[in-house]
């Protein structure tokens, strides 16, 4: 079907032979001939002269158009159905469809009717007929041939009147506004590809359409005289002569046996016999898209456009215009520019800048809004152009082009560049530009400063070989001079950029590198003089020479000084393209993602890079401008500096033109000192596939963020109340603090410990302003999405003295005592900076401190107490409250440092542990479960509570325009971990203590979200490993949240000193159901399975004096609040173990209530009991349970808690034999044996004996303590410090613990499925509770300073419950006396059972031993160490020595800096808030 490929020679009167065999030719190579070699019974091929009135199935017709294909298809179907030799349903059919160039040849007669899309639809209609009606068919769709021959014939004057009459569209001279007829041809092919690759013809197993591209490119041999051998073609240059039939057949046949993605695209006209491929055993089939190796790759990728935004971030501080409109171009600031214009060719017109990959026809579209030097689509955050950069300085800039269209469309405005233009055509452009400048009402022609960019010359180079005289350097230069002369003579107040012609030769790489898929035929057409010359040829040398001469001549023209005769006009050469190289991908191949689909014009990525490069050239002094800009690396956007705020000219560069020695010069205002800011989008756009749909650009997934807030508007009028403050109302941001805010080590490379000294202030989570939110997440970058004019943030790197620090007044090593000094400096800067309206601008001030104080706490707990910490913060806040109007202060709660110990403890991590000890030894040095560590934990919590107390007083909410809001997201810190369970050090700087860019990114998001959360409902948990999305203000609540707009009431007093109404707890667990059936194994016991509770012990278990207010009440047993067996009220008001269990089983029984023994139930504890009494208590308990009608003794699961031994120890010195450790354990064993033997279904909690020494620290400050001091526990309390007697009883205390541990875990009580004893080590290491100033917190004790109060009882209950949910080997073995209603743990779906030795699957730890350093035993090996291994160890030793030396150097530098900063009211250098 379709057009006939071959035409007979003249003796056959030009009749067709189609793909059949010519009877007069002896060539046996048609596709039917080939197929008959496999199947001699093949039928359907045509013979003879091509008369189709017979039964032939050849429906092809000379010069057929697509509109005739459906008729051919239907006729073919009918012939197939009616042919008696064919079994229509069962026979497999090969149908070949070829569409020639007849539609293309008619394209110019009716572009709409013969558009590629419409032609493809007609082809589709024909294929649909075949698909619908023909079973078992393999359809070849042969792509149209290369049209190069038409142009060869035409160029050589060989085209016939016949050819010109029917294909004038493709051979007529091309309009310079059109790119090429080749584009039309290419787009027809793309339309066919999209049709086939859509997959619509691959939905049945018995039908397919396969595109065969063997005619896509043709290689035509030359005759002896060097001319193309056209004997293979008819005189029309389109159809093939009979000589080509065998070549065509072999090309089609071989394509059919080549898999998709490997099909030949070259047709070689050769006199040699073609080589035919054969099916192989591995590949015996005709290839389809389904059985090809790359299967659906092209189908899936067809028509898919890859889009990417190309925005940037301009964070220049010097954005103001001159105080008065400058009269000299040499004093011109970017903000003084009012008008922008451009002249040039298709690069400036934007041809293809927004085209989808592969969409060649779209190269004709002029995306003027994306043009590098004049486009004004969107804004700088999404589209980088010179216009959009300048609009960051002057938002009222006019003249730029937008959208798409040619130069005469209104949206082109002053972009008068013309696609295809050469230098000789510039005069038309400049005249039109003059007309627009003079007549547009938006432009004050005489007074407005104008920037005009001229870039041209590519088309001259591409055509020079066709007419060297026409494109000579003299003509090139004269044409440019003529245009510049007109501008010079007629345009006042103009700065003209003359961008020198680019180095065009590297573009050849896109043509010569066959691994890059580019339309080579089109490249040859677009720029034949560059593409066609062979490598190392004379023609190529001439081109390179001409390219360089063009550049030199433009330099000479401007260097003559002819355009510097007026104060208000200049022309400046911008040379960034002079030595440009082709961008390359990671594999070193030319990166065509920088180019439009024709691989010639600039794509969006190149337009963006060109805009950045031109802008940087503008700010570079003459004589120092970049001329070899690389596009495949990130390009920083420079900024004018305070010292040199002007666009650079010869005069303000103090430059003398080489060609004009008499040129007047003047002293330059100052040497350039630009502030370079990393562009926000290049880094992403240069590493990923470009996307032209800028609205779908995704932010950097690790460091950038996406803000989806719709309402970003400020208040209608500037608010007077801080409680009605919207994010967009904020104009100024500042910060004080330590190295976390200063940014130490944020951007440091892994293992570069010394670089942690670098302060990456532009990346700081609360005050950094580098780049933009799409690439770097900081609070200022979030706020700038609402308020682009925000000021105060820090950028780049540097210490406090660097101007880029601005309102970031934090410095490394700062302590809380340094805050008042930082605040005073901050206030002083805000009052005196011209960018800040101190009285009227709303300000956000972030205060974050405390890490260094914590790291010093153990050196002086009094000086670094929580009360002193709060007082120092109070002093700083008082200054702000008194002096700063319109301020919203974020007081960020001090972080939890204790979790950071994990990085120190994990020896597999490559962390500088020695350095970490130096940085914060108070936190990292204490052993696990030690009293020192507990002290640090309590201090950390006390710091947090003290700041809470300070804000709860409400002292900073006495004015409508000021507030301090506590942001508590650091209250609980989770260290990110890898799948292996190790800490993820990528969240930390190289010192493993400061935070990296990843962590700062998460902190920024959390801080922002905290600011939008109401007071009282703020998140107090930081997990940097989670995916944190940015919240948005809502329509109902668009304000930053304060106490007032949160409807929150301050407590008004110190939450530490004001006792709560009760000591209850909160608990809500999802895993709260009982087992589906009563468990038979204690190792699968859920909390809800427990039916009975009981307790044995002494006065602590009966809650002796727990609620006593005086000595007379001390003897009272408040059994209802007993930690292990009390059941008064509910958990919300009384925290006891039974009340916790009630959350799982409300019907639990056995707990005691009220006062005294009357309602003690199964609490059989007796005050004063010792270990010897446990057997009797066990007997009593067993009888009570057996006799109780409330329980099923045999079936109900029971938990029995035993706590005994304090009284034994307190009387040890009176009878050492009676109270020996052996007797202690013996008595307990007797009781446990009885329980083991007689009590079924029991879980026994054996509480570890308390560490008594801690009680000696209690200072007797009450009458009760003083009176009862000597009688409470004489064997411990009365002993002198460091006396032998004290050491002995401490040893006995440890022996009690050790031998009890051995008893419990000797396996004796794990012999039956329904009984176990578990040691709960909560009291193994006692830490006496202290208040915020380091004194004893007596609220945990009763009036005798020995027994526990209700608060202390609640803490014991929490410790017991949590121990039961912790696996053996990982149980907490110290008490944690802090009030927190949420300390109770929950069972999890992974661990729903009470932990026993068996379901913990680990051996128990020795709870009596405090962690000690692991001893490393070195085994001496007598074998000789190989030399290679010796060298390895030498290297290791050198590395270790280097690290030690590096650490020493860090400390030395830090000490020097410390002295310097202390003199300036700044403290010693520290890393991430931790002092070094």
Tab-separated table of N, CA and C in Angstrom, residues 1424-1437:
chain	number	residue	atom	x	y	z
A	1424	UNK	N	55.144	-14.320	60.790
A	1424	UNK	CA	55.683	-13.097	60.239
A	1424	UNK	C	54.591	-12.358	59.466
A	1425	UNK	N	54.496	-11.068	59.716
A	1425	UNK	CA	53.494	-10.254	59.022
A	1425	UNK	C	54.007	-9.901	57.639
A	1426	UNK	N	53.217	-10.148	56.602
A	1426	UNK	CA	53.671	-9.799	55.254
A	1426	UNK	C	53.963	-8.313	55.138
A	1427	UNK	N	54.873	-7.978	54.222
A	1427	UNK	CA	55.241	-6.578	54.048
A	1427	UNK	C	54.050	-5.728	53.653
A	1428	UNK	N	53.146	-6.264	52.809
A	1428	UNK	CA	51.987	-5.474	52.377
A	1428	UNK	C	51.129	-5.095	53.573
A	1429	UNK	N	50.945	-6.075	54.474
A	1429	UNK	CA	50.138	-5.798	55.655
A	1429	UNK	C	50.841	-4.813	56.573
A	1430	UNK	N	52.186	-4.932	56.647
A	1430	UNK	CA	52.925	-3.963	57.454
A	1430	UNK	C	52.712	-2.562	56.928
A	1431	UNK	N	52.728	-2.451	55.608
A	1431	UNK	CA	52.533	-1.119	55.021
A	1431	UNK	C	51.149	-0.593	55.346
A	1432	UNK	N	50.156	-1.495	55.337
A	1432	UNK	CA	48.796	-1.066	55.680
A	1432	UNK	C	48.745	-0.513	57.089
A	1433	UNK	N	49.399	-1.251	58.028
A	1433	UNK	CA	49.361	-0.794	59.411
A	1433	UNK	C	50.139	0.498	59.597
A	1434	UNK	N	51.205	0.648	58.831
A	1434	UNK	CA	51.933	1.918	58.881
A	1434	UNK	C	51.015	3.052	58.458
A	1435	UNK	N	50.257	2.802	57.380
A	1435	UNK	CA	49.337	3.838	56.907
A	1435	UNK	C	48.289	4.160	57.956
A	1436	UNK	N	47.797	3.100	58.629
A	1436	UNK	CA	46.799	3.321	59.675
A	1436	UNK	C	47.383	4.164	60.797
A	1437	UNK	N	48.614	3.833	61.203
A	1437	UNK	CA	49.236	4.590	62.275
A	1437	UNK	C	49.429	6.047	61.881
